[in-house]
Amino acid sequence: MNPRSWTTQADSRRRRLKRAGEICRGKVVPADAVTALLEAILEPGDRVCLEGDNQKQADFLARCLSRVNPERVHDLHMVQSVIALPEHIELFERGIARQVDFSFSGPVGTRMAQLVAEGKIQIGAIHTYLELFGRYFIDLTPQVALIVAHSADREGNLYTGPNTEDTPTIVEATAFKSGIVIAQVNQIVDKLPRVDIPADWIDYIVEAPTPHFIEPLFTRDPAQIGEIKILMAMMAIKGIYAEYGINRLNHGVGFDAAAIELLLPTYAESLGLKGKICRHWMLNPHPTLIPAIEAGFVQSVYSPGSELGMEAYVSARPDVFFTGSDGSQRTNRGLSHVAGHYACDLFIGSTLQMDLDGNSSTVTLDRITGFGGAPNLGSDARGRRHGQPAWLKAGRQAQERPAAMPRGRKLVVQMVETFREQMQPTFVERLDAWEVMEKTGMDLPPVMVYGDDVSHIVTEEGIANLLLCRTLEERNEAIRGVAGYTPVGQKRSRGMVENLRDRGIIQRPEDLGIDKRLATRDLLAARSIKELVHWSGGLYQPPQRFRNW
Amino acid sequence: MNPRSWTTQADSRRRRLKRAGEICRGKVVPADAVTALLEAILEPGDRVCLEGDNQKQADFLARCLSRVNPERVHDLHMVQSVIALPEHIELFERGIARQVDFSFSGPVGTRMAQLVAEGKIQIGAIHTYLELFGRYFIDLTPQVALIVAHSADREGNLYTGPNTEDTPTIVEATAFKSGIVIAQVNQIVDKLPRVDIPADWIDYIVEAPTPHFIEPLFTRDPAQIGEIKILMAMMAIKGIYAEYGINRLNHGVGFDAAAIELLLPTYAESLGLKGKICRHWMLNPHPTLIPAIEAGFVQSVYSPGSELGMEAYVSARPDVFFTGSDGSQRTNRGLSHVAGHYACDLFIGSTLQMDLDGNSSTVTLDRITGFGGAPNLGSDARGRRHGQPAWLKAGRQAQERPAAMPRGRKLVVQMVETFREQMQPTFVERLDAWEVMEKTGMDLPPVMVYGDDVSHIVTEEGIANLLLCRTLEERNEAIRGVAGYTPVGQKRSRGMVENLRDRGIIQRPEDLGIDKRLATRDLLAARSIKELVHWSGGLYQPPQRFRNW
């Protein structure tokens, strides 16, 4: 018997690179040779990370991969954050890929659900970003990574520009386990503005025919924020942010959170809260945050990725944002989510459906969207040990027995209107997630944020503080008590709801001393994208589709 | 009124670099100029990360910093993982530093407790590593980072060697927020074996007069493993690892975990468990893992840092370890702890004291040691969403109501003998941590692992499965039932303990079908460091102090 080899992965890499050597010499690959290069390098069943981030996409490499011969390259196991492009779907339609472990799928979620039903996509699991990154180093290490950066020098050093996002993490997992890394860049230059990833870690670079795809996912037009969201934002600011003294936080991407951002320089300022709340942030550079930055509310912002149009503004505000010596933003999805998990006291997000225990999901039968960062940000960080007033107060409220070991608690706020589009009730007795599990054979219902981790629910009817609920029955009734005219809300026990209100578990706007008549668009610091541009002194340059003036 | 400046941090950096320019030109600083350089760059009250990792230490920079004039440089706020060197303490004795946020203090823990009592050290908080890293990007960003690498080239690119550890995270936080980064290296060379950190991110490099300090923290001599630990390891393997099918795991650093590692090729093999348990690991390259690697149990190991003496062995096993193109190991404490938190199904560790709720701590009145990675690794990862048999089974066992939303659960095992050195009972009614909180004014008792997160306790008396306990009383009694002859154990109710045993909540060795007579040192795959060297085919080169033959 031959002795066991300990270098099978390095040997495989060498064989692949040798085959690639027949397609191209050196690190720089001509664009028209990439499909052939992929056919030479890839082997059936490979685990492949085709960089799909929140914003930027390795779109050219995706196109090339979708064109390989499925007789040579098939049954790939894709491991990537986001499924977003038509080419990502095409890989499964053509049999090039079979399995996927991912975090989020946006516009192609409907098609994905169909392909799962047809048996053409096997979903390993839907992860939160940081969870998938963790698995890159344990049991889902990619054999090949197809990544994207802004530019490269001739040695292969990479400049990611403001959208560093997932790139360093993907490359670290692949390059240090005998994997192969291929990078598409917008241009190959003599000298990079800065080095984000060392050439050592990169095997091939290709100048793509067009600049990589990038999506302004975090731009919310203030013109679309109505009075209900403004009222909810007032409640969140007065009933939660001021009440707990929230200074380190993360905002989800919806209009609800945008409304809060736009009320800081007006409503929060009028309450004397400047310098007392919202100083340190983990989030992408939301354009709706500009007024709060300019008004002096925001001290620092660390970001998973950047946002199209915010480049010049971010560069001009290095006291607030993390930037490189070249002046452009530095981001990092992995480290941001570490910071969001362990160093923020509050997460505020939204959802499509919530049950009476407070469990919520965005996965429905006809659309598999995934969770993104919400599970990581929207869960109690039980490994956390440092105190902060907000965290300690929430922990005291949640403590069930006087003798129990005291512990802090993250504030996880779900902000939802009681009905969503087409009068679908947000609050339901049973999540669609149960049916999704049954039909797709998942291990568990796909829950985005578990009720046990939620501290507050904010609707147009009021705030429910779940930390103070002592029994399951109280929790159910607290949720019914803010569920409005949904069937779930109508089943409330009036007496018990009033009792919860007396105990401060449910708070109506009037209980918070909020005058509903003030909840008008006049309260928004900016009412349009144009006004955001104005606040920024012209530095914010919104993408064309948001320029409606 | 002047308009607000948005570049105060960048301006401060420029002023500091200008002052530094009077001490040295260019990036390379002569060793004898470093103290003057630090006096030029630092300002009172600065947040400073003086790299103190688990293993490697920026010892030369620590020495230089401890020699600055405290009239010029004082009241620094140190933010670093580990307080380990006498110089770290000297900073506080001399008034150069005042405050510290950290994770772990080993040998200097006793002196630290004294200085806290004297009011010379203000502890911000004791963190788990990942939590402190998160704060580097939110509210504890260093103004100056004093770091350590193996070598640099003349441009300032750094090679960390196998002990990458915290360095990339510290540098990323500092360099991209207008901070200043100074690196000590063992040598400046023309060409690095590989680039771990780009020159862009580094301001100054200095060749230290002696190679940096590094500690073999993870080497456990099998000669010191007695029969009690062997029995406990047998129980863990049969009662937990086999029972749940544990394949992705993290081991703490003690002799308990080492015993498990050394029983894999013998006892676990005899149970037919090869290929069924212990395939993917997150841990430093423990020498005691060598036999399990060689016997084919271990498929992959990702590490926060390396281990002295393991360099050649790791390089020769790239199928198992993460290595660079130069052949040496690549490690990363941040990413490892992400992987440990989100991609491992079991953590096994040890502690000094445990109360009846299962809360444990290593902080005692006369010694402040910190927590290291245990809180992150030893807490349920509530943001996790991907299923694995072990995680799903633990979740089913922990589910309290049949109608509750099902959720997986991490296995967190505490392995302790009922008495520790000098016959101190491990199990106590009340942790010393309460008194530490009262005397030092901490916000909460310094708990390392909370009882709510613990799934199993293993002692020489048996295994207690806390997941299956339905009431607090059951949990208390389950803990008493494995607490042996400690006062806590003696207060057990025999009837209730037998009832818990009938229900499988307490399992004795005989309940697990373990023959105690087999628990001898004959069962260890290696009984000495010398035998570990033998298993490694001579590749493992233990440090001198472990060479006792």
CSV table of N, CA and C in Angstrom, one decimal, chain A residues 79-82 101-103 125 127-137 140, chain B residues 342 386:
chain,number,residue,atom,x,y,z
A,79,VAL,N,-20.9,28.4,-3.4
A,79,VAL,CA,-20.9,28.9,-2.0
A,79,VAL,C,-20.7,30.4,-2.1
A,80,GLN,N,-21.7,31.2,-2.0
A,80,GLN,CA,-21.6,32.6,-2.2
A,80,GLN,C,-22.7,33.4,-1.5
A,81,SER,N,-22.4,34.6,-1.1
A,81,SER,CA,-23.4,35.4,-0.3
A,81,SER,C,-24.7,35.5,-1.0
A,82,VAL,N,-24.6,36.0,-2.2
A,82,VAL,CA,-25.8,36.5,-2.9
A,82,VAL,C,-26.0,35.9,-4.2
A,101,ASP,N,-25.0,27.0,-1.3
A,101,ASP,CA,-25.1,27.5,0.1
A,101,ASP,C,-25.0,29.0,0.0
A,102,PHE,N,-25.9,29.7,0.5
A,102,PHE,CA,-25.9,31.2,0.2
A,102,PHE,C,-26.6,31.9,1.4
A,103,SER,N,-26.7,33.3,1.2
A,103,SER,CA,-27.3,34.1,2.3
A,103,SER,C,-28.5,34.9,1.8
A,125,ALA,N,-28.1,25.3,2.6
A,125,ALA,CA,-28.8,26.1,3.7
A,125,ALA,C,-28.7,27.6,3.3
A,127,HIS,N,-27.9,31.0,4.9
A,127,HIS,CA,-27.1,31.5,6.1
A,127,HIS,C,-27.2,33.0,6.3
A,128,THR,N,-26.8,33.4,7.4
A,128,THR,CA,-26.4,34.8,7.6
A,128,THR,C,-25.0,35.0,7.1
A,129,TYR,N,-24.6,36.1,6.6
A,129,TYR,CA,-23.3,36.3,5.9
A,129,TYR,C,-22.2,35.7,6.8
A,130,LEU,N,-22.1,36.1,8.0
A,130,LEU,CA,-21.0,35.8,8.8
A,130,LEU,C,-20.9,34.2,9.1
A,131,GLU,N,-22.0,33.6,9.1
A,131,GLU,CA,-22.1,32.2,9.2
A,131,GLU,C,-21.5,31.5,8.0
A,132,LEU,N,-21.9,32.0,6.8
A,132,LEU,CA,-21.3,31.4,5.6
A,132,LEU,C,-19.8,31.6,5.5
A,133,PHE,N,-19.4,32.8,5.9
A,133,PHE,CA,-17.9,33.1,6.0
A,133,PHE,C,-17.2,32.1,6.9
A,134,GLY,N,-17.8,31.9,8.0
A,134,GLY,CA,-17.2,30.9,9.0
A,134,GLY,C,-17.1,29.6,8.4
A,135,ARG,N,-18.1,29.1,7.6
A,135,ARG,CA,-18.0,27.8,7.0
A,135,ARG,C,-16.9,27.7,5.9
A,136,TYR,N,-16.6,28.9,5.3
A,136,TYR,CA,-15.5,28.9,4.3
A,136,TYR,C,-14.2,28.3,4.9
A,137,PHE,N,-14.1,28.4,6.2
A,137,PHE,CA,-12.8,27.9,6.8
A,137,PHE,C,-13.0,26.6,7.5
A,140,LEU,N,-16.9,24.4,4.1
A,140,LEU,CA,-17.3,24.8,2.8
A,140,LEU,C,-16.2,25.7,2.1
B,342,TYR,N,-19.8,30.2,14.4
B,342,TYR,CA,-20.9,29.9,13.5
B,342,TYR,C,-20.8,28.6,12.8
B,386,HIS,N,-27.9,27.2,9.6
B,386,HIS,CA,-27.7,26.0,8.8
B,386,HIS,C,-27.8,24.8,9.8
